[in-house]
């Protein structure tokens, strides 16, 4: 754990207090409990006011082809994107996954394909689902009803076999946030006219959201390399996961009109030059962070190359000491989301061409909240 770096403004006392709070809520168990808990196919009740019990894994689906995006419908079932097939599956505990939509025009290759999914706060009224995907010429965002054709709401995000971004999520303000990559062209991250290497903030119709730093621009923050995780804490603060290049992966506390340093800076050390330093860094071997989620005061980070789930205590925008869970137990982890009932859902990503495929891969795991 010595290679994990936590930003200095998280004091030791805050870190210890946050860790104590997590332990008291039952979010983490001992190493013995963690590694011996069986994976079961039945599900138990979950409490929205509780914390995910990482010692109680339940397998809700298996045999998924490179699961990437995951978003919950209001009644609690999940929509899951298969990156390479372009299909969206409906997944619910206790029944087989069901293909419910095929996104047309998906061109899978490298890190591209059908990526992030998002369900808006107004789903009950309009029935829209949003998807970020790689097309023949670019990455774009569409919205659609499960019984109708897609409508492009944003396009022109440069695509590449690497650094392709892809995470989308609706924030507490009802706006659509988009994490993009630099498409292996690092200069784009500092170009305010490019949507690449940015976090974008859009209206549900795909227009630049009111209150963005620059009027008529979708750019919310810049200087990112490859954002694949977005989550908000209880105070409405946005955290983002970002892939580093050779040295350090990052968790950033994202604020509007701030510059997060890429390509001038990887990891910390940029604050003196006008950049924002991350709140947590890991070596690239320990993390390669993709999806993130927040439950209570704990940030959960799905690690691909690191093949583990990181838990990070949060307090007032600062981060405590991260803890690694499930090291190499399930392989590469891509997405983590909190369900309406408080349970934590985690997807593996061993069939993406970079992992060691285990029997049943790829799978979706559920950890009920107690």
CSV table of C-alpha atoms in Angstrom, one decimal:
chain,number,residue,atom,x,y,z
A,1,UNK,CA,0.0,0.0,0.0
A,2,UNK,CA,3.0,2.3,0.2
A,3,UNK,CA,2.6,3.4,-3.4
A,4,UNK,CA,-0.8,4.8,-2.9
A,5,UNK,CA,-0.7,8.6,-2.5
A,6,UNK,CA,-3.4,10.6,-0.8
A,7,UNK,CA,-3.5,14.4,-1.2
A,8,UNK,CA,-2.0,16.1,1.8
A,9,UNK,CA,-5.0,18.2,2.7
A,10,UNK,CA,-6.7,15.0,4.0
A,11,UNK,CA,-5.4,15.0,7.5
A,12,UNK,CA,-4.5,11.9,9.3
A,13,UNK,CA,-7.3,12.4,11.8
A,14,UNK,CA,-9.8,12.8,9.1
A,15,UNK,CA,-8.6,9.7,7.4
A,16,UNK,CA,-8.7,7.6,10.6
A,17,UNK,CA,-12.2,9.0,11.5
A,18,UNK,CA,-13.5,8.2,8.0
A,19,UNK,CA,-12.1,4.7,8.1
A,20,UNK,CA,-13.7,4.1,11.5
A,21,UNK,CA,-17.0,5.3,10.2
A,22,UNK,CA,-16.8,2.9,7.2
A,23,UNK,CA,-15.9,0.0,9.5
A,24,UNK,CA,-18.7,0.8,11.9
A,25,UNK,CA,-21.2,0.7,9.0
A,26,UNK,CA,-20.1,-2.8,8.0
A,27,UNK,CA,-18.8,-1.7,4.6
A,28,UNK,CA,-15.6,-3.8,4.9
A,29,UNK,CA,-14.9,-7.1,6.7
A,30,UNK,CA,-11.7,-8.9,7.6
A,31,UNK,CA,-9.5,-10.4,5.0
A,32,UNK,CA,-10.6,-13.9,6.0
A,33,UNK,CA,-14.2,-13.1,5.7
A,34,UNK,CA,-13.7,-11.4,2.3
A,35,UNK,CA,-11.9,-14.3,0.7
A,36,UNK,CA,-14.0,-17.1,2.0
A,37,UNK,CA,-17.5,-15.7,1.4
A,38,UNK,CA,-19.3,-17.8,-1.2
A,39,UNK,CA,-20.8,-16.4,-4.4
A,40,UNK,CA,-24.5,-17.2,-4.6
A,41,UNK,CA,-27.2,-16.9,-7.2
A,42,UNK,CA,-30.1,-15.9,-4.9
A,43,UNK,CA,-30.4,-12.4,-3.6
A,44,UNK,CA,-31.2,-11.0,-0.2
A,45,UNK,CA,-32.9,-7.7,0.8
A,46,UNK,CA,-30.9,-4.6,0.7
A,47,UNK,CA,-31.4,-1.3,2.7
A,48,UNK,CA,-31.0,2.0,0.9
A,49,UNK,CA,-29.8,3.5,4.1
A,50,UNK,CA,-27.1,0.8,4.7
A,51,UNK,CA,-23.6,0.3,3.4
A,52,UNK,CA,-22.7,-2.4,0.8
A,53,UNK,CA,-21.5,-5.6,2.5
A,54,UNK,CA,-18.5,-6.7,0.6
A,55,UNK,CA,-18.4,-10.0,2.4
A,56,UNK,CA,-21.7,-11.1,0.9
A,57,UNK,CA,-21.3,-11.3,-2.9
A,58,UNK,CA,-24.2,-12.5,-5.0
A,59,UNK,CA,-23.8,-13.3,-8.7
A,60,UNK,CA,-26.8,-11.9,-10.7
A,61,UNK,CA,-25.5,-12.6,-14.2
A,62,UNK,CA,-22.8,-14.4,-16.1
A,63,UNK,CA,-21.7,-14.9,-19.7
A,64,UNK,CA,-21.9,-11.2,-20.5
A,65,UNK,CA,-19.9,-10.1,-23.6
A,66,UNK,CA,-17.6,-7.3,-22.3
A,67,UNK,CA,-20.0,-5.4,-20.1
A,68,UNK,CA,-19.3,-1.7,-19.9
A,69,UNK,CA,-22.1,0.8,-19.1
A,70,UNK,CA,-24.6,0.0,-16.4
A,71,UNK,CA,-27.6,2.1,-15.4
A,72,UNK,CA,-30.6,1.4,-13.2
A,73,UNK,CA,-34.2,1.9,-14.2
A,74,UNK,CA,-36.4,3.3,-11.4
A,75,UNK,CA,-37.9,-0.1,-10.5
A,76,UNK,CA,-34.4,-1.5,-9.8
A,77,UNK,CA,-33.6,-3.6,-12.9
A,78,UNK,CA,-30.3,-2.7,-14.6
A,79,UNK,CA,-29.5,-2.0,-18.2
A,80,UNK,CA,-26.0,-3.3,-19.2
A,81,UNK,CA,-24.1,-2.4,-22.4
A,82,UNK,CA,-22.1,-5.0,-24.2
A,83,UNK,CA,-19.2,-3.1,-25.7
A,84,UNK,CA,-18.5,-5.2,-28.7
A,85,UNK,CA,-22.0,-6.4,-29.7
A,86,UNK,CA,-23.8,-3.1,-29.3
A,87,UNK,CA,-26.5,-4.8,-27.4
A,88,UNK,CA,-28.2,-3.6,-24.2
A,89,UNK,CA,-29.3,-6.2,-21.7
A,90,UNK,CA,-31.9,-5.9,-19.0
A,91,UNK,CA,-30.5,-7.6,-15.9
A,92,UNK,CA,-32.5,-8.5,-12.8
A,93,UNK,CA,-31.6,-10.9,-9.9
A,94,UNK,CA,-33.2,-14.3,-10.3
A,95,UNK,CA,-33.7,-14.3,-14.0
A,96,UNK,CA,-31.5,-14.6,-17.1
A,97,UNK,CA,-30.3,-11.4,-18.9
A,98,UNK,CA,-32.6,-10.2,-21.6
A,99,UNK,CA,-31.5,-8.3,-24.7
A,100,UNK,CA,-33.8,-5.3,-25.0
A,101,UNK,CA,-32.1,-3.0,-27.5
A,102,UNK,CA,-29.5,-3.1,-30.2
A,103,UNK,CA,-27.7,0.3,-30.7
A,104,UNK,CA,-27.3,0.8,-34.5
A,105,UNK,CA,-24.0,2.0,-35.9
A,106,UNK,CA,-21.7,0.8,-33.1
A,107,UNK,CA,-18.1,0.2,-34.5
A,108,UNK,CA,-16.2,-1.8,-31.9
A,109,UNK,CA,-12.5,-1.9,-31.8
A,110,UNK,CA,-9.7,-1.4,-29.2
A,111,UNK,CA,-11.4,0.5,-26.4
A,112,UNK,CA,-14.3,1.6,-28.6
A,113,UNK,CA,-17.8,0.2,-28.9
A,114,UNK,CA,-20.9,0.6,-26.9
A,115,UNK,CA,-19.7,2.3,-23.7
A,116,UNK,CA,-21.5,4.3,-21.1
A,117,UNK,CA,-25.3,4.2,-20.3
A,118,UNK,CA,-27.3,6.7,-18.3
A,119,UNK,CA,-31.0,6.9,-17.2
A,120,UNK,CA,-32.2,10.5,-16.7
A,121,UNK,CA,-34.2,11.6,-13.6
A,122,UNK,CA,-37.2,12.1,-15.9
A,123,UNK,CA,-37.2,8.5,-17.2
A,124,UNK,CA,-40.7,7.9,-15.8
A,125,UNK,CA,-42.1,10.7,-17.9
A,126,UNK,CA,-40.1,10.4,-21.1
A,127,UNK,CA,-38.7,6.8,-21.2
A,128,UNK,CA,-35.3,7.9,-22.5
A,129,UNK,CA,-32.0,6.0,-22.1
A,130,UNK,CA,-28.7,7.6,-23.1
A,131,UNK,CA,-25.7,5.8,-24.6
A,132,UNK,CA,-22.1,6.9,-25.5
A,133,UNK,CA,-20.7,4.8,-28.3
A,134,UNK,CA,-18.0,4.7,-31.0
A,135,UNK,CA,-19.4,5.1,-34.5
A,136,UNK,CA,-17.5,5.0,-37.9
A,137,UNK,CA,-16.1,8.5,-37.6
A,138,UNK,CA,-16.4,9.6,-34.0
A,139,UNK,CA,-17.7,9.0,-30.5
A,140,UNK,CA,-21.3,10.2,-30.0
A,141,UNK,CA,-24.2,10.2,-27.5
A,142,UNK,CA,-27.7,9.1,-28.4
A,143,UNK,CA,-30.9,8.9,-26.6
A,144,UNK,CA,-33.7,6.5,-27.3
A,145,UNK,CA,-36.7,4.7,-25.9
A,146,UNK,CA,-36.4,0.9,-25.7
A,147,UNK,CA,-39.1,0.6,-28.3
A,148,UNK,CA,-37.9,3.3,-30.7
A,149,UNK,CA,-35.0,4.6,-32.9
A,150,UNK,CA,-32.0,6.5,-31.5
A,151,UNK,CA,-31.6,10.3,-31.7
A,152,UNK,CA,-28.1,11.8,-31.8
A,153,UNK,CA,-27.8,14.5,-29.1
A,154,UNK,CA,-24.0,15.1,-29.2
A,155,UNK,CA,-21.3,14.1,-31.7
A,156,UNK,CA,-17.8,14.9,-32.8
A,157,UNK,CA,-15.8,13.4,-29.9
A,158,UNK,CA,-12.7,12.1,-31.6
A,159,UNK,CA,-12.3,8.4,-31.3
A,160,UNK,CA,-9.2,6.2,-31.0
A,161,UNK,CA,-8.3,2.6,-30.1
A,162,UNK,CA,-7.1,4.0,-26.7
A,163,UNK,CA,-8.0,6.9,-24.5
A,164,UNK,CA,-11.6,6.8,-25.7
A,165,UNK,CA,-13.4,7.9,-22.5
A,166,UNK,CA,-17.0,6.9,-22.5
A,167,UNK,CA,-18.6,7.3,-19.1
A,168,UNK,CA,-21.8,9.3,-18.9
A,169,UNK,CA,-24.0,10.1,-15.9
A,170,UNK,CA,-26.7,12.5,-14.8
A,171,UNK,CA,-25.7,14.8,-12.0
A,172,UNK,CA,-27.8,16.1,-9.1
A,173,UNK,CA,-28.6,19.2,-11.2
A,174,UNK,CA,-30.2,17.0,-13.9
A,175,UNK,CA,-27.5,17.7,-16.4
A,176,UNK,CA,-25.7,15.1,-18.4
A,177,UNK,CA,-21.9,14.8,-17.6
A,178,UNK,CA,-19.6,13.1,-20.0
A,179,UNK,CA,-16.1,11.8,-19.5
A,180,UNK,CA,-14.0,11.8,-22.6
A,181,UNK,CA,-10.4,10.7,-23.5
A,182,UNK,CA,-7.7,12.6,-25.4
A,183,UNK,CA,-8.0,10.0,-28.3
A,184,UNK,CA,-4.2,9.5,-28.0
A,185,UNK,CA,-3.7,13.2,-29.0
A,186,UNK,CA,-2.7,14.8,-25.8
A,187,UNK,CA,-2.8,18.4,-27.1
A,188,UNK,CA,-6.6,18.1,-27.4
A,189,UNK,CA,-6.9,18.0,-23.6
A,190,UNK,CA,-5.8,21.6,-23.4
A,191,UNK,CA,-7.7,22.8,-26.5
A,192,UNK,CA,-10.9,24.5,-25.2
A,193,UNK,CA,-12.5,24.1,-28.7
A,194,UNK,CA,-12.2,20.3,-28.5
A,195,UNK,CA,-14.5,18.0,-26.5
A,196,UNK,CA,-11.7,15.5,-26.0
A,197,UNK,CA,-9.8,15.2,-22.8
A,198,UNK,CA,-12.6,16.9,-20.9
A,199,UNK,CA,-15.6,16.5,-18.7
A,200,UNK,CA,-18.6,17.9,-20.6
A,201,UNK,CA,-21.8,19.2,-19.1
A,202,UNK,CA,-24.9,19.0,-21.3
A,203,UNK,CA,-28.6,19.5,-21.1
A,204,UNK,CA,-30.7,16.4,-21.6
A,205,UNK,CA,-31.1,17.6,-25.2
A,206,UNK,CA,-27.3,17.6,-25.7
A,207,UNK,CA,-26.8,21.4,-25.7
A,208,UNK,CA,-24.2,23.2,-23.6
A,209,UNK,CA,-25.7,23.4,-20.1
A,210,UNK,CA,-26.6,26.8,-18.6
A,211,UNK,CA,-24.0,27.9,-16.2
A,212,UNK,CA,-21.1,26.3,-17.9
A,213,UNK,CA,-17.8,28.1,-17.5
A,214,UNK,CA,-17.9,29.4,-21.1
A,215,UNK,CA,-21.3,30.2,-22.5
A,216,UNK,CA,-22.3,28.0,-25.5
A,217,UNK,CA,-19.4,25.6,-24.7
A,218,UNK,CA,-20.0,22.0,-23.4
A,219,UNK,CA,-16.7,22.0,-21.5
A,220,UNK,CA,-17.0,21.8,-17.7
A,221,UNK,CA,-13.3,21.0,-16.9
A,222,UNK,CA,-10.2,20.3,-19.0
A,223,UNK,CA,-6.7,18.8,-18.9
A,224,UNK,CA,-7.9,15.2,-18.6
A,225,UNK,CA,-6.3,12.2,-20.2
A,226,UNK,CA,-9.0,9.5,-20.1
A,227,UNK,CA,-12.0,9.8,-17.8
A,228,UNK,CA,-14.0,6.7,-17.3
A,229,UNK,CA,-15.6,7.2,-13.9
A,230,UNK,CA,-18.0,9.9,-12.6
A,231,UNK,CA,-19.8,10.0,-9.2
A,232,UNK,CA,-21.2,12.6,-6.7
A,233,UNK,CA,-20.9,12.6,-3.0
A,234,UNK,CA,-23.7,13.5,-0.6
A,235,UNK,CA,-22.7,17.2,-0.8
A,236,UNK,CA,-23.1,17.1,-4.6
A,237,UNK,CA,-19.3,17.2,-5.2
A,238,UNK,CA,-18.2,15.5,-8.4
A,239,UNK,CA,-15.3,13.0,-8.4
A,240,UNK,CA,-13.8,11.5,-11.5
A,241,UNK,CA,-11.4,8.6,-12.2
A,242,UNK,CA,-8.7,9.1,-14.7
A,243,UNK,CA,-6.2,6.8,-16.3
A,244,UNK,CA,-2.6,7.9,-16.1
A,245,UNK,CA,0.0,7.1,-18.7
A,246,UNK,CA,3.1,5.4,-17.3
A,247,UNK,CA,3.2,6.3,-13.6
A,248,UNK,CA,0.0,7.4,-11.8
A,249,UNK,CA,-3.7,7.0,-12.1
A,250,UNK,CA,-5.9,9.6,-10.4
A,251,UNK,CA,-9.1,10.4,-8.6
A,252,UNK,CA,-9.9,14.1,-9.0
A,253,UNK,CA,-12.4,16.3,-7.2
A,254,UNK,CA,-13.8,18.1,-10.2
A,255,UNK,CA,-14.8,21.8,-10.2
A,256,UNK,CA,-16.0,23.9,-13.1
A,257,UNK,CA,-13.4,25.8,-15.2
A,258,UNK,CA,-10.5,24.0,-13.5
A,259,UNK,CA,-7.5,22.5,-15.4
A,260,UNK,CA,-6.3,19.0,-14.3
A,261,UNK,CA,-2.9,19.3,-16.0
A,262,UNK,CA,-2.6,16.7,-18.7
A,263,UNK,CA,-0.3,16.4,-20.6
A,264,UNK,CA,1.9,18.8,-18.6
A,265,UNK,CA,1.3,16.8,-15.4
A,266,UNK,CA,0.7,13.2,-14.5
A,267,UNK,CA,-0.4,12.8,-10.9
A,268,UNK,CA,0.4,15.5,-8.4
A,269,UNK,CA,2.8,18.4,-8.5
A,270,UNK,CA,0.9,20.8,-10.8
A,271,UNK,CA,-0.7,23.1,-8.2
A,272,UNK,CA,2.1,25.5,-8.3
A,273,UNK,CA,1.6,25.9,-12.1
A,274,UNK,CA,-2.1,26.6,-11.9
A,275,UNK,CA,-3.3,23.0,-12.3
A,276,UNK,CA,-5.5,21.0,-9.8
A,277,UNK,CA,-3.8,18.0,-8.1
A,278,UNK,CA,-5.7,14.8,-7.7
A,279,UNK,CA,-7.0,13.8,-4.2
A,280,UNK,CA,-5.7,10.2,-4.7
A,281,UNK,CA,-3.2,8.5,-7.0
A,282,UNK,CA,-2.1,5.0,-7.5
A,283,UNK,CA,0.5,3.4,-9.7
A,284,UNK,CA,-0.9,2.2,-13.0
A,285,UNK,CA,-0.2,-1.4,-12.0
A,286,UNK,CA,-2.4,-1.0,-8.9
A,287,UNK,CA,-5.4,0.6,-10.5
A,288,UNK,CA,-6.3,1.6,-14.1
A,289,UNK,CA,-9.5,3.0,-12.7
A,290,UNK,CA,-12.7,2.8,-14.7
A,291,UNK,CA,-16.1,3.1,-13.0
A,292,UNK,CA,-16.6,4.7,-9.6
A,293,UNK,CA,-19.5,5.0,-7.3
A,294,UNK,CA,-20.1,6.6,-3.9
A,295,UNK,CA,-22.2,5.1,-1.1
A,296,UNK,CA,-22.4,7.1,2.1
A,297,UNK,CA,-18.9,8.4,2.8
A,298,UNK,CA,-17.1,5.7,0.8
A,299,UNK,CA,-15.8,5.9,-2.8
A,300,UNK,CA,-15.6,2.6,-4.7
A,301,UNK,CA,-13.2,2.3,-7.6
A,302,UNK,CA,-13.2,-0.5,-10.1
A,303,UNK,CA,-9.7,-1.3,-11.2
A,304,UNK,CA,-8.9,-3.0,-14.5
A,305,UNK,CA,-5.2,-3.7,-14.6
A,306,UNK,CA,-5.1,-3.7,-10.8
A,307,UNK,CA,-7.8,-6.4,-10.6
A,308,UNK,CA,-9.3,-5.2,-7.4
A,309,UNK,CA,-11.9,-2.9,-5.9
A,310,UNK,CA,-10.6,0.1,-4.1
A,311,UNK,CA,-12.5,1.7,-1.2
A,312,UNK,CA,-11.7,5.2,-0.3
A,313,UNK,CA,-13.1,7.1,2.7
A,314,UNK,CA,-14.3,10.6,1.9
A,315,UNK,CA,-14.7,13.6,4.1
A,316,UNK,CA,-15.5,17.1,3.0
A,317,UNK,CA,-13.9,16.7,-0.4
A,318,UNK,CA,-10.8,15.0,1.1
A,319,UNK,CA,-9.8,11.4,0.8
A,320,UNK,CA,-8.6,9.0,3.4
A,321,UNK,CA,-6.3,6.0,3.0
A,322,UNK,CA,-7.5,3.7,0.2
A,323,UNK,CA,-8.0,0.0,0.9
A,324,UNK,CA,-7.8,-2.8,-1.8
A,325,UNK,CA,-10.5,-5.5,-1.8
A,326,UNK,CA,-10.8,-8.7,-3.9
A,327,UNK,CA,-7.2,-8.5,-5.2
A,328,UNK,CA,-7.1,-10.8,-8.3
A,329,UNK,CA,-10.2,-12.6,-7.0
A,330,UNK,CA,-12.6,-11.7,-9.9
A,331,UNK,CA,-10.0,-10.4,-12.4
A,332,UNK,CA,-10.4,-7.0,-14.1
A,333,UNK,CA,-13.2,-4.9,-12.7
A,334,UNK,CA,-14.8,-2.3,-15.1
A,335,UNK,CA,-18.0,-0.8,-13.6
A,336,UNK,CA,-19.4,-0.2,-10.1
A,337,UNK,CA,-22.8,1.4,-9.4
A,338,UNK,CA,-25.1,1.8,-6.5
A,339,UNK,CA,-28.6,0.4,-7.1
A,340,UNK,CA,-31.8,2.1,-5.9
A,341,UNK,CA,-32.0,-0.4,-3.0
A,342,UNK,CA,-28.5,0.5,-1.9
A,343,UNK,CA,-26.8,-2.6,-3.2
A,344,UNK,CA,-23.4,-2.2,-4.9
A,345,UNK,CA,-23.2,-3.8,-8.4
A,346,UNK,CA,-19.8,-4.6,-9.9
A,347,UNK,CA,-19.0,-5.9,-13.4
A,348,UNK,CA,-15.9,-7.9,-14.4
A,349,UNK,CA,-14.1,-7.2,-17.7
A,350,UNK,CA,-12.1,-10.3,-18.4
A,351,UNK,CA,-13.4,-10.9,-22.0
A,352,UNK,CA,-12.2,-7.6,-23.3
A,353,UNK,CA,-9.0,-9.1,-24.7
A,354,UNK,CA,-6.8,-8.0,-21.9
A,355,UNK,CA,-7.8,-10.4,-19.1
A,356,UNK,CA,-7.6,-14.0,-18.1
A,357,UNK,CA,-11.1,-15.4,-18.7
A,358,UNK,CA,-12.5,-17.3,-15.8
A,359,UNK,CA,-15.4,-19.7,-15.9
A,360,UNK,CA,-18.7,-17.8,-16.1
A,361,UNK,CA,-17.0,-14.5,-17.3
A,362,UNK,CA,-18.0,-11.9,-17.7
A,363,UNK,CA,-20.2,-11.7,-14.6
A,364,UNK,CA,-22.1,-9.1,-12.6
A,365,UNK,CA,-21.9,-9.2,-8.8
A,366,UNK,CA,-24.2,-7.7,-6.3
A,367,UNK,CA,-23.3,-6.7,-2.7
A,368,UNK,CA,-26.4,-5.9,-0.6
A,369,UNK,CA,-26.4,-3.0,1.7
A,370,UNK,CA,-27.0,-3.7,5.4
